Coordinates of C-alpha atoms in Angstrom, one line a residue:
Chain A
X1 CA 51.0 30.2 -51.2
X2 CA 52.7 30.9 -49.1
X3 CA 56.8 30.4 -48.9
X4 CA 56.3 28.6 -46.1
X5 CA 54.4 26.2 -48.2
X6 CA 56.1 25.7 -51.0
X7 CA 59.8 25.1 -49.4
X8 CA 58.0 22.6 -47.7
X9 CA 56.3 21.2 -50.4
X10 CA 59.9 20.9 -52.2
X11 CA 62.2 19.7 -48.5
X12 CA 58.8 16.9 -49.8
X13 CA 59.3 17.0 -53.2
X14 CA 63.1 16.7 -53.5
X15 CA 64.0 14.5 -50.1
X16 CA 61.5 11.8 -51.7
X17 CA 63.9 11.2 -53.9
X18 CA 67.4 11.3 -52.8
X19 CA 69.5 9.6 -53.8
X20 CA 68.4 10.9 -57.8
X21 CA 68.0 14.4 -55.6
X22 CA 71.5 13.7 -54.7
X23 CA 73.2 12.6 -57.5
X24 CA 71.7 15.7 -59.5
X25 CA 73.3 18.2 -56.8
X26 CA 76.6 16.5 -57.4
X27 CA 76.8 17.9 -60.6
X28 CA 76.4 21.2 -59.6
X29 CA 78.4 20.7 -56.8
X30 CA 81.6 19.6 -59.1
X31 CA 81.0 22.8 -61.3
X32 CA 80.8 24.6 -59.0
X33 CA 83.5 23.2 -57.0
X34 CA 85.4 24.5 -59.7
X35 CA 84.8 27.1 -60.7
X36 CA 85.7 27.9 -57.3
X37 CA 89.3 26.1 -57.2
X38 CA 90.4 26.4 -60.9
X39 CA 89.3 30.3 -60.6
X40 CA 91.5 30.4 -57.0
X41 CA 94.6 29.3 -59.1
X42 CA 94.7 31.2 -61.6
X43 CA 94.0 34.3 -59.5
X44 CA 96.6 33.2 -57.0
X45 CA 98.9 32.4 -59.9
X46 CA 98.6 35.9 -60.8
X47 CA 99.4 37.3 -57.6
X48 CA 102.8 35.3 -57.4
X49 CA 103.1 37.0 -61.0
X50 CA 102.5 39.9 -59.8
X51 CA 104.8 40.0 -56.3
X52 CA 107.2 39.0 -57.3
X53 CA 107.6 41.7 -60.5
X54 CA 107.1 44.0 -57.3
X55 CA 109.4 42.5 -55.5
X56 CA 112.3 42.6 -58.4
X57 CA 112.1 46.6 -57.5
X58 CA 108.9 49.8 -57.8
X59 CA 109.5 52.1 -60.1
X60 CA 112.1 50.1 -62.1
X61 CA 113.8 51.0 -66.2
X62 CA 116.6 48.5 -66.1
X63 CA 119.0 49.4 -69.3
X64 CA 120.6 46.6 -70.4
X65 CA 123.5 46.7 -73.3
X66 CA 122.9 45.6 -76.8
X67 CA 120.0 46.5 -79.5
X68 CA 117.0 44.7 -78.3
X69 CA 115.6 44.9 -82.4
X70 CA 117.1 45.4 -85.8
X71 CA 120.7 45.3 -84.7
X72 CA 121.8 43.6 -88.1
X73 CA 121.3 40.0 -89.8
X74 CA 124.0 38.4 -86.6
X75 CA 122.9 40.2 -82.4
X76 CA 125.6 39.4 -79.8
X77 CA 123.0 38.5 -77.9
X78 CA 121.2 39.7 -75.0
X79 CA 123.1 41.1 -72.6
X80 CA 126.6 40.6 -74.1
X81 CA 127.5 44.1 -75.6
X82 CA 129.5 46.3 -73.1
X83 CA 128.7 49.2 -74.3
X84 CA 127.3 50.8 -70.8
X85 CA 130.0 52.2 -68.5
X86 CA 129.7 54.4 -64.9
X87 CA 130.3 56.6 -66.3
X88 CA 126.7 56.1 -68.1
X89 CA 125.3 55.9 -64.9
X90 CA 126.9 59.0 -63.1
X91 CA 125.1 60.8 -65.9
X92 CA 121.5 59.9 -65.1
X93 CA 121.7 60.0 -61.7
X94 CA 122.6 63.8 -62.4
X95 CA 121.2 65.1 -66.4
X96 CA 118.2 63.7 -65.5
X97 CA 115.6 65.2 -63.0
X98 CA 112.6 62.8 -62.5
X99 CA 115.5 60.0 -61.6
X100 CA 115.4 59.0 -58.0
X101 CA 118.0 56.0 -57.5
X102 CA 120.8 54.5 -60.2
X103 CA 122.7 50.8 -59.4
X104 CA 125.1 49.6 -61.5
X105 CA 125.2 46.1 -62.0
X106 CA 128.2 43.6 -62.8
X107 CA 126.5 40.6 -63.0
X108 CA 127.8 36.6 -64.0
X109 CA 127.9 33.1 -62.8
X110 CA 130.3 31.8 -60.5
X111 CA 131.8 29.0 -58.4
X112 CA 132.1 30.0 -55.1
X113 CA 133.0 27.8 -52.3
X114 CA 133.7 28.3 -48.5
X115 CA 135.9 24.9 -47.0
X116 CA 134.3 22.2 -49.0
X117 CA 131.1 22.3 -50.1
X118 CA 130.9 24.7 -53.2
X119 CA 128.1 26.2 -55.6
X120 CA 127.7 28.2 -59.0
X121 CA 125.2 31.2 -58.3
X122 CA 125.1 34.6 -59.3
X123 CA 127.0 36.9 -58.3
X124 CA 126.4 41.2 -58.6
X125 CA 128.4 43.5 -58.3
X126 CA 126.7 46.9 -57.7
X127 CA 126.5 49.7 -55.2
X128 CA 124.4 51.0 -52.1
X129 CA 121.5 52.5 -54.3
X130 CA 121.0 48.8 -55.4
X131 CA 119.5 47.7 -51.7
X132 CA 116.3 49.8 -52.3
X133 CA 116.1 50.0 -55.5
X134 CA 115.3 46.8 -55.8
X135 CA 114.1 46.4 -52.6
X136 CA 116.8 43.4 -51.3
X137 CA 116.0 43.4 -47.5
X138 CA 119.0 41.7 -44.7
X139 CA 118.0 39.5 -42.5
X140 CA 121.6 40.2 -40.6
X141 CA 124.7 41.8 -41.1
X142 CA 124.6 44.5 -43.7
X143 CA 123.9 46.3 -47.5
X144 CA 127.2 46.8 -49.2
X145 CA 128.5 51.0 -48.4
X146 CA 129.4 53.5 -50.7
X147 CA 132.7 53.1 -49.1
X148 CA 133.6 49.7 -49.4
X149 CA 132.7 50.2 -53.3
X150 CA 135.7 53.1 -52.6
X151 CA 137.6 51.3 -51.1
X152 CA 137.6 47.7 -53.1
X153 CA 136.5 45.7 -50.5
X154 CA 136.4 42.1 -50.9
X155 CA 133.2 41.4 -48.6
X156 CA 130.2 40.0 -50.4
X157 CA 126.2 39.9 -48.9
X158 CA 125.1 35.9 -49.4
X159 CA 121.5 34.9 -50.4
X160 CA 119.4 33.2 -47.9
X161 CA 120.1 30.2 -50.2
X162 CA 124.0 29.5 -50.6
X163 CA 124.5 30.3 -46.5
X164 CA 122.2 27.4 -46.3
X165 CA 123.8 25.7 -49.2
X166 CA 128.3 26.9 -48.7
X167 CA 127.2 27.1 -44.4
X168 CA 124.3 24.5 -43.4
X169 CA 120.9 25.4 -42.9
X170 CA 120.6 28.6 -40.8
X171 CA 123.3 28.8 -40.0
X172 CA 125.8 31.7 -39.2
X173 CA 127.8 33.6 -41.8
X174 CA 129.0 36.0 -40.8
X175 CA 132.5 37.5 -40.5
X176 CA 133.0 34.1 -42.3
X177 CA 135.1 33.8 -46.2
X178 CA 133.3 32.4 -48.5
X179 CA 135.6 32.2 -52.1
X180 CA 134.2 33.5 -55.2
X181 CA 136.5 32.2 -58.2
X182 CA 139.3 31.8 -55.8
X183 CA 139.4 34.8 -54.3
X184 CA 138.2 35.4 -50.8
X185 CA 135.6 37.7 -49.6
X186 CA 134.4 38.1 -46.4
X187 CA 130.2 38.5 -45.4
X188 CA 129.1 40.6 -44.0
X189 CA 125.3 40.7 -44.4
X190 CA 122.9 37.3 -45.8
X191 CA 119.8 39.4 -47.3
X192 CA 115.7 38.9 -46.2
X193 CA 114.6 35.2 -48.3
X194 CA 111.5 36.7 -50.9
X195 CA 110.6 33.5 -51.8
X196 CA 110.7 33.0 -55.9
X197 CA 111.4 30.8 -58.3
X198 CA 113.5 30.0 -60.9
X199 CA 115.7 31.9 -62.8
X200 CA 113.9 35.5 -60.5
X201 CA 115.1 33.8 -57.4
X202 CA 116.9 36.6 -55.9
X203 CA 117.2 34.0 -52.7
X204 CA 121.1 32.8 -54.4
X205 CA 122.0 35.4 -55.3
X206 CA 125.4 37.1 -53.8
X207 CA 126.8 41.0 -54.1
X208 CA 129.7 42.0 -53.8
X209 CA 130.6 46.5 -54.7
X210 CA 131.1 46.5 -58.3
X211 CA 134.2 47.5 -58.1
X212 CA 135.7 44.3 -56.9
X213 CA 133.8 42.9 -58.6
X214 CA 135.9 45.0 -61.9
X215 CA 139.0 44.9 -60.4
X216 CA 139.2 40.6 -58.6
X217 CA 136.9 38.6 -60.3
X218 CA 135.7 40.2 -64.2
X219 CA 138.5 42.1 -65.1
X220 CA 137.0 44.7 -67.3
X221 CA 136.2 47.7 -66.0
X222 CA 132.4 48.0 -68.2
X223 CA 129.2 46.5 -66.6
X224 CA 126.1 44.7 -67.9
X225 CA 123.6 47.0 -67.0
X226 CA 121.5 50.3 -64.4
X227 CA 118.8 49.8 -62.9
X228 CA 117.6 53.4 -62.3
X229 CA 114.4 54.4 -59.4
X230 CA 112.5 57.1 -61.6
X231 CA 110.9 59.1 -58.6
X232 CA 107.0 57.8 -59.3
X233 CA 104.7 55.9 -61.4
X234 CA 103.8 59.2 -63.2
X235 CA 107.6 59.6 -64.8
X236 CA 108.1 56.1 -65.9
X237 CA 107.7 57.0 -69.5
X238 CA 108.9 60.6 -69.9
X239 CA 112.7 58.9 -67.8
X240 CA 112.7 56.5 -70.1
X241 CA 112.6 59.1 -73.2
X242 CA 115.0 61.5 -71.2
X243 CA 117.7 58.4 -70.1
X244 CA 116.8 56.9 -73.9
X245 CA 117.7 60.2 -75.3
X246 CA 121.0 61.3 -72.9
X247 CA 122.3 57.5 -73.4
X248 CA 121.9 58.4 -77.0
X249 CA 124.3 61.3 -77.3
X250 CA 126.3 60.1 -75.0
X251 CA 127.5 57.0 -77.5
X252 CA 126.8 59.1 -80.8
X253 CA 124.0 57.9 -82.0
X254 CA 121.9 59.9 -83.9
X255 CA 119.0 57.2 -85.5
X256 CA 117.3 55.8 -82.4
X257 CA 116.4 52.4 -84.5
X258 CA 120.6 51.3 -84.1
X259 CA 120.9 52.5 -80.2
X260 CA 123.0 50.2 -78.6
X261 CA 121.1 49.3 -75.0
X262 CA 117.6 48.9 -73.9
X263 CA 115.5 50.4 -71.5
X264 CA 112.9 47.8 -70.5
X265 CA 110.0 49.4 -67.8
X266 CA 109.5 47.1 -64.8
X267 CA 105.9 47.9 -65.4
X268 CA 105.1 46.8 -68.9
X269 CA 107.0 43.7 -68.2
X270 CA 104.7 43.6 -65.1
X271 CA 101.0 44.1 -66.6
X272 CA 102.4 41.8 -69.8
X273 CA 102.7 38.8 -67.4
X274 CA 100.0 39.0 -65.6
X275 CA 97.6 40.0 -68.4
X276 CA 99.0 36.0 -69.8
X277 CA 98.1 35.6 -66.2
X278 CA 94.7 36.9 -66.2
X279 CA 93.9 34.9 -70.0
X280 CA 95.1 31.8 -67.7
X281 CA 92.6 32.5 -65.1
X282 CA 89.7 33.0 -67.7
X283 CA 90.5 28.9 -69.3
X284 CA 90.1 27.7 -65.9
X285 CA 87.3 29.7 -65.9
X286 CA 85.7 28.9 -69.1
X287 CA 86.7 24.7 -68.6
X288 CA 85.1 24.8 -65.2
X289 CA 82.0 26.9 -66.4
X290 CA 81.8 24.0 -69.0
X291 CA 80.9 21.5 -66.3
X292 CA 78.9 23.8 -64.5
X293 CA 76.6 24.0 -67.6
X294 CA 76.7 20.0 -67.8
X295 CA 75.1 19.6 -64.2
X296 CA 72.8 22.4 -65.2
X297 CA 71.1 20.1 -68.2
X298 CA 71.6 16.8 -65.9
X299 CA 69.0 19.2 -63.1
X300 CA 66.9 20.6 -66.5
X301 CA 66.8 16.3 -67.6
X302 CA 66.0 15.6 -63.9
X303 CA 62.7 17.7 -63.5
X304 CA 61.4 16.9 -66.8
X305 CA 62.1 13.6 -65.8
X306 CA 60.0 14.5 -62.8
X307 CA 57.5 16.4 -64.0
X308 CA 56.4 13.4 -66.4
X309 CA 56.6 11.3 -63.2
X310 CA 54.7 13.8 -61.5
X311 CA 51.4 13.8 -64.0
X312 CA 49.3 12.8 -62.0
X313 CA 49.9 14.9 -59.3
X314 CA 50.4 18.1 -60.9
X315 CA 46.8 17.1 -62.1
X316 CA 45.8 16.1 -59.0
X317 CA 47.4 19.7 -57.8
X318 CA 45.4 21.4 -60.0
X319 CA 41.8 19.8 -59.2
X320 CA 42.0 21.1 -55.6
X321 CA 42.5 24.3 -57.1
X322 CA 46.2 24.6 -58.4
X323 CA 46.6 27.6 -60.7
X324 CA 49.2 27.2 -63.3
X325 CA 51.7 30.0 -61.5
X326 CA 52.1 28.3 -58.7
X327 CA 52.8 24.4 -60.7
X328 CA 56.0 26.7 -62.2
X329 CA 56.8 28.0 -59.0
X330 CA 57.2 24.4 -56.7
X331 CA 58.8 23.7 -59.6
X332 CA 61.5 26.6 -60.6
X333 CA 61.6 26.5 -56.7
X334 CA 62.6 22.9 -56.9
X335 CA 65.3 23.1 -59.3
X336 CA 66.6 26.4 -57.6
X337 CA 67.0 24.9 -54.3
X338 CA 69.4 21.9 -56.4
X339 CA 71.0 23.9 -57.4
X340 CA 71.4 26.6 -54.3
X341 CA 72.8 24.0 -52.3
X342 CA 74.3 22.5 -55.0
X343 CA 76.0 25.4 -55.0
X344 CA 77.0 26.4 -51.3
X345 CA 78.2 22.6 -50.8
X346 CA 80.1 23.3 -53.8
X347 CA 82.1 26.0 -52.8
X348 CA 83.1 24.1 -49.9
X349 CA 85.0 21.8 -51.6
X350 CA 85.8 24.5 -53.7
X351 CA 87.6 26.1 -51.2
X352 CA 88.6 23.2 -49.4
X353 CA 90.5 21.8 -52.9
X354 CA 92.2 25.7 -52.6
X355 CA 93.0 25.9 -49.8
X356 CA 94.6 22.6 -49.3
X357 CA 96.3 22.5 -52.4
X358 CA 98.1 26.3 -51.1
X359 CA 99.1 24.2 -47.9
X360 CA 100.5 20.8 -49.4
X361 CA 102.9 23.8 -51.4
X362 CA 101.6 22.9 -55.6
X363 CA 100.2 25.4 -55.6
X364 CA 99.5 29.2 -54.1
X365 CA 95.3 29.2 -54.4
X366 CA 93.8 32.5 -53.5
X367 CA 89.5 32.9 -53.2
X368 CA 88.3 36.4 -53.7
X369 CA 84.6 36.9 -52.1
X370 CA 84.1 38.3 -55.6
X371 CA 84.1 34.4 -57.1
X372 CA 82.4 32.8 -54.3
X373 CA 79.4 35.3 -54.8
X374 CA 79.7 34.9 -57.9
X375 CA 79.6 31.3 -58.0
X376 CA 77.1 31.2 -55.7
X377 CA 74.5 33.7 -58.7
X378 CA 75.1 32.2 -61.6
X379 CA 74.2 28.3 -60.3
X380 CA 70.8 30.3 -58.9
X381 CA 70.5 31.3 -62.3
X382 CA 71.5 27.9 -63.4
X383 CA 68.3 26.5 -61.7
X384 CA 66.4 28.8 -63.1
X385 CA 67.8 28.2 -66.6
X386 CA 67.4 25.3 -66.2
X387 CA 64.3 24.8 -63.6
X388 CA 61.7 27.3 -66.5
X389 CA 61.2 25.1 -68.8
X390 CA 60.3 21.5 -67.2
X391 CA 58.4 24.0 -64.7
X392 CA 56.5 25.4 -67.6
X393 CA 55.3 21.9 -68.9
X394 CA 54.4 20.9 -66.1
X395 CA 51.9 24.4 -65.4
X396 CA 50.6 24.1 -69.0
X397 CA 49.6 19.9 -68.8
X398 CA 45.4 20.6 -68.4
X399 CA 44.1 18.9 -65.2
X400 CA 41.6 16.8 -67.2
X401 CA 44.6 14.5 -69.6
X402 CA 47.3 15.5 -66.4
X403 CA 44.8 12.6 -64.4
X404 CA 44.5 10.5 -67.0
X405 CA 47.7 9.7 -67.4
X406 CA 48.9 6.6 -66.0
Chain B
X1 CA 16.7 25.7 -51.6
X2 CA 19.1 27.0 -53.6
X3 CA 20.2 25.8 -57.5
X4 CA 23.1 24.5 -56.5
X5 CA 24.3 23.3 -60.7
X6 CA 22.0 24.8 -62.7
X7 CA 23.2 23.4 -67.0
X8 CA 20.7 24.9 -69.6
X9 CA 21.6 23.1 -73.1
X10 CA 25.2 22.8 -71.6
X11 CA 26.9 21.1 -75.6
X12 CA 30.5 20.0 -75.6
X13 CA 31.7 19.1 -79.1
X14 CA 35.5 18.2 -79.6
X15 CA 37.8 18.2 -82.9
X16 CA 40.1 15.9 -84.1
X17 CA 41.4 17.3 -86.9
X18 CA 38.3 18.0 -89.2
X19 CA 36.3 15.6 -87.0
X20 CA 34.0 17.3 -84.5
X21 CA 32.8 15.1 -82.1
X22 CA 30.0 16.4 -79.7
X23 CA 29.3 14.1 -76.9
X24 CA 27.6 16.5 -74.3
X25 CA 24.5 16.9 -76.6
X26 CA 22.9 20.0 -74.9
X27 CA 21.8 18.7 -71.5
X28 CA 19.2 21.4 -69.4
X29 CA 19.1 20.2 -65.4
X30 CA 19.1 21.5 -61.9
X31 CA 20.2 20.2 -58.7
X32 CA 19.9 22.2 -55.6
X33 CA 21.4 22.3 -52.7
X34 CA 21.7 19.1 -50.0
X35 CA 20.9 16.3 -53.2
X36 CA 22.8 13.4 -53.8
X37 CA 22.5 12.8 -57.4
X38 CA 24.3 10.0 -58.8
X39 CA 24.3 10.5 -62.7
X40 CA 24.7 7.2 -64.3
X41 CA 25.7 6.1 -68.3
X42 CA 27.8 3.5 -69.6
X43 CA 31.0 4.2 -71.0
X44 CA 31.4 6.0 -74.1
X45 CA 27.7 8.0 -72.4
X46 CA 29.7 11.4 -72.1
X47 CA 29.3 11.3 -68.5
X48 CA 32.9 12.2 -67.8
X49 CA 32.7 14.7 -69.7
X50 CA 30.0 16.1 -67.3
X51 CA 32.1 15.8 -64.9
X52 CA 34.7 17.5 -66.6
X53 CA 32.7 20.4 -67.1
X54 CA 30.6 19.9 -63.4
X55 CA 34.3 20.4 -61.4
X56 CA 34.9 23.5 -63.3
X57 CA 37.7 21.1 -65.5
X58 CA 36.3 22.0 -68.0
X59 CA 34.2 24.6 -70.6
X60 CA 31.0 23.7 -72.2
X61 CA 31.4 24.7 -75.6
X62 CA 27.9 26.3 -76.1
X63 CA 25.5 26.2 -73.4
X64 CA 25.3 27.8 -69.3
X65 CA 26.8 26.2 -66.6
X66 CA 26.0 27.7 -63.4
X67 CA 27.6 26.9 -60.1
X68 CA 26.5 27.8 -57.1
X69 CA 25.1 31.0 -58.9
X70 CA 28.1 31.6 -60.8
X71 CA 28.1 31.5 -64.7
X72 CA 31.1 29.8 -64.8
X73 CA 31.8 28.6 -68.4
X74 CA 33.4 31.4 -69.9
X75 CA 35.9 31.8 -67.0
X76 CA 39.9 32.0 -67.9
X77 CA 42.1 28.3 -66.4
X78 CA 43.2 30.4 -63.5
X79 CA 39.7 31.4 -62.5
X80 CA 38.7 27.6 -63.7
X81 CA 41.7 26.9 -61.2
X82 CA 40.3 29.0 -58.4
X83 CA 36.8 28.2 -58.3
X84 CA 37.7 25.0 -57.7
X85 CA 39.3 25.2 -55.0
X86 CA 36.7 26.8 -53.0
X87 CA 34.0 25.3 -54.1
X88 CA 34.6 21.4 -56.1
X89 CA 35.3 19.3 -53.5
X90 CA 36.8 16.0 -55.6
X91 CA 36.5 12.3 -55.0
X92 CA 38.5 10.5 -57.6
X93 CA 37.7 6.8 -58.2
X94 CA 42.2 6.1 -58.1
X95 CA 42.6 8.2 -55.0
X96 CA 45.3 11.1 -56.2
X97 CA 46.9 11.1 -52.9
X98 CA 50.4 11.5 -52.9
X99 CA 52.3 8.6 -51.0
X100 CA 55.1 8.6 -49.0
X101 CA 52.9 11.8 -47.6
X102 CA 51.3 11.7 -44.1
X103 CA 47.2 11.3 -44.0
X104 CA 47.3 14.9 -42.2
X105 CA 49.0 17.1 -45.1
X106 CA 47.4 14.9 -47.9
X107 CA 44.0 16.4 -46.8
X108 CA 45.3 19.9 -45.8
X109 CA 47.2 20.6 -50.1
X110 CA 43.6 22.1 -51.4
X111 CA 44.0 24.5 -48.0
X112 CA 47.9 25.7 -49.7
X113 CA 46.1 26.9 -52.6
X114 CA 43.7 29.1 -51.1
X115 CA 46.1 30.3 -48.4
X116 CA 44.3 29.5 -45.6
X117 CA 46.3 30.8 -42.4
X118 CA 48.3 27.6 -40.7
X119 CA 46.9 28.0 -37.5
X120 CA 42.7 26.8 -38.9
X121 CA 44.7 24.3 -41.3
X122 CA 44.5 21.6 -38.4
X123 CA 42.2 22.7 -36.8
X124 CA 39.6 21.8 -40.2
X125 CA 41.7 19.1 -41.6
X126 CA 40.6 17.5 -38.4
X127 CA 37.2 18.2 -38.5
X128 CA 37.9 16.9 -42.3
X129 CA 39.5 13.5 -41.2
X130 CA 36.9 12.5 -38.4
X131 CA 33.9 13.8 -40.8
X132 CA 35.2 10.8 -43.3
X133 CA 35.3 9.0 -40.5
X134 CA 39.0 8.6 -40.5
X135 CA 40.0 8.7 -36.4
X136 CA 42.5 10.6 -34.9
X137 CA 45.6 7.3 -34.9
X138 CA 46.0 7.7 -38.6
X139 CA 46.3 11.3 -39.2
X140 CA 50.4 11.1 -39.2
X141 CA 50.5 7.7 -41.1
X142 CA 51.7 8.0 -44.2
X143 CA 48.7 7.8 -47.1
X144 CA 51.0 4.7 -48.4
X145 CA 50.6 2.1 -45.8
X146 CA 46.3 2.7 -45.5
X147 CA 44.1 0.3 -46.8
X148 CA 41.9 1.1 -49.8
X149 CA 39.4 2.0 -47.9
X150 CA 41.1 4.7 -45.5
X151 CA 42.9 6.1 -49.0
X152 CA 39.5 7.2 -49.9
X153 CA 38.0 8.1 -46.6
X154 CA 41.8 10.6 -46.8
X155 CA 40.6 11.6 -50.6
X156 CA 36.7 12.4 -49.0
X157 CA 38.2 14.8 -45.5
X158 CA 40.9 16.7 -48.6
X159 CA 37.2 17.1 -50.6
X160 CA 35.9 17.9 -48.0
X161 CA 38.6 20.1 -45.8
X162 CA 37.6 24.0 -47.8
X163 CA 33.8 24.0 -47.3
X164 CA 32.8 23.8 -50.2
X165 CA 29.6 23.8 -52.6
X166 CA 29.6 20.4 -54.1
X167 CA 31.5 17.0 -53.2
X168 CA 32.2 15.9 -57.1
X169 CA 32.7 11.2 -56.8
X170 CA 34.5 9.7 -59.4
X171 CA 34.0 5.8 -59.5
X172 CA 34.9 6.9 -55.9
X173 CA 34.4 2.6 -54.9
X174 CA 35.2 1.8 -58.6
X175 CA 39.0 0.7 -57.0
X176 CA 37.0 -1.0 -53.7
X177 CA 35.8 -4.7 -52.7
X178 CA 32.1 -4.1 -51.9
X179 CA 32.5 -4.4 -48.6
X180 CA 35.5 -1.7 -48.6
X181 CA 32.7 0.5 -51.3
X182 CA 29.7 0.2 -49.4
X183 CA 31.8 1.4 -46.1
X184 CA 32.3 4.9 -48.2
X185 CA 29.0 4.3 -49.7
X186 CA 27.5 5.2 -46.8
X187 CA 30.4 7.7 -45.5
X188 CA 28.8 10.0 -48.1
X189 CA 24.8 8.9 -47.1
X190 CA 26.3 10.4 -43.9
X191 CA 27.9 13.7 -45.0
X192 CA 25.0 14.3 -46.7
X193 CA 23.0 13.3 -44.0
X194 CA 24.5 16.7 -42.8
X195 CA 23.6 18.7 -45.5
X196 CA 25.7 18.6 -48.3
X197 CA 25.7 18.2 -52.1
X198 CA 27.2 15.6 -53.3
X199 CA 27.0 14.4 -57.6
X200 CA 28.5 10.4 -57.9
X201 CA 29.7 9.8 -61.4
X202 CA 29.5 5.9 -61.7
X203 CA 28.2 3.4 -64.2
X204 CA 27.1 0.7 -61.5
X205 CA 23.6 0.7 -60.8
X206 CA 24.0 -1.0 -57.0
X207 CA 26.4 2.1 -56.4
X208 CA 24.2 4.6 -58.0
X209 CA 20.9 3.1 -56.2
X210 CA 22.5 4.5 -52.5
X211 CA 22.0 8.2 -54.0
X212 CA 18.1 10.2 -53.4
X213 CA 18.3 10.8 -57.7
X214 CA 19.0 9.5 -60.9
X215 CA 20.0 10.7 -64.1
X216 CA 20.7 8.6 -66.2
X217 CA 22.8 9.2 -69.9
X218 CA 23.1 8.2 -72.7
X219 CA 24.9 9.6 -75.7
X220 CA 25.8 12.8 -74.6
X221 CA 22.0 13.0 -73.6
X222 CA 19.6 12.4 -70.4
X223 CA 17.3 9.9 -71.1
X224 CA 16.2 9.4 -67.1
X225 CA 16.0 11.3 -64.1
X226 CA 14.1 10.7 -61.6
X227 CA 13.7 10.8 -57.6
X228 CA 15.7 6.9 -56.0
X229 CA 13.0 6.3 -52.6
X230 CA 14.3 2.6 -52.9
X231 CA 16.9 2.8 -50.1
X232 CA 16.1 5.8 -48.7
X233 CA 12.4 6.8 -48.4
X234 CA 12.5 10.3 -46.8
X235 CA 13.5 12.1 -49.9
X236 CA 15.3 16.5 -49.4
X237 CA 14.5 18.2 -51.9
X238 CA 13.5 16.1 -55.0
X239 CA 13.2 18.7 -57.9
X240 CA 10.2 16.2 -59.5

């Protein structure tokens, strides 16, 4: 039998009962489109986690005061200790070769006001190198300089959300004076928006020179953390080890388990978070896969019904010269055609849902070619697997009995 | 004239559980090219089983069956299908046309399984339809839009399309009224006059009387094999 004939026969058979073919196909459409859309949502979540981690800085090690483990029965709470000093930061920068930049941070939430408007937000006292380490870019103005740090300058770089809250959306804030904890600071720059959300939203931050933060806001010389940028990805763990050794000796601690600081590798955080969202993707994909399986069983059910209904037709075809192979190939082609066409519609629908979700701003869903091809492959495979048994049954029919079938 | 059918001591035994039933008890006969033979017998006589064997739908239990010079008694299922496709044209009592499919496509169906080139299909299809007495105005009608007599003539065209050695008709007038039945029988006579070998299986004396030779079967044995000249004095190729 020629391929062309098989396809014509398939078209005739499937279009002969449009409602049933359509409904059976719907099962596959729903299965495939949910695979595409849900895996898209999962992958979107993964890439948004990865990119927001990257926004925090590349090759970043963060040193925080306080121990993360074995701190004794009473923990002071993460970040509450004040064991880190500016001198520690200077030592790291000068003594460890794998480090390319160091910036100290003194962060706390303050009430910030401009005329009648006020907001409560995170104020980060830091130094010039911070911008490079944390990927902070400015939309207008300039970041804090080392000179301003030396001068205890009362200047502030504000995030776009802060600007919108205090001055109005997209207002020109440069040169304005805001009050942080009732102390006047002059706005010298506005950072570019990074998006982000929740506690990671850097658009809500205000940056001031660390010296000013210590003198005018916190009233103490301690710092709340040190950001270290390693020279490259490869030396991250070496750098982490060297910093730990250096700080232990500077703090006169011999037992590393009782360290009064913690070094966190940003890459570790990124990989553990993205493994969480990969698991999520897998879970969503598995749920969608189940609906695809159900769709496949629908195909098998329809094909079995069709074989029973067309018993006489099968008998006739065999009587006029069709071999078992011709019959099973014809029924298999019908099943695969159903799943394949269903797969195409499903991919388009799933893609549409993903684009719709993204445009509606509910969640960013990314549809990759991999998942599209995978869905096509799976749908064709479903057709072959679930079409095989009915096709075999049709092929095995004896022409005499099939012709007598009422 | 060469032998189209050559049966020697053909038996067929069906076994259900421990019970073996012998339906055909050693039939020996030949049918020559160009004959129009009616195989007649009451139900249960074994004529349907004989038709299945003659049509290569089934194999005999013992004995030998040669169709157009080829021994088909020991062929595999796929080889039997090949023989059916090329050597035999079936005409059934219930027509067995594909519904919702055009007359043309119904007639073309056997050509699909013999890989006939597309260009030749149309030519053969139209020739077969005209030969079976269908005019061109019905070619694109759906088969379920036709009358019973037309349907059976489409089925005859389908049987002719592969130019078979043998046309095997099983109660072809069973579902038709007498008048349309008569037209169908006349179609067979016309085809026979053109040289076609036709074997017609029936229980009906009147239908059998249209053939040139009548083989009567009872309880799995041939009880009568005679020439029939009541309708057709001009007989051809009778094995007296």
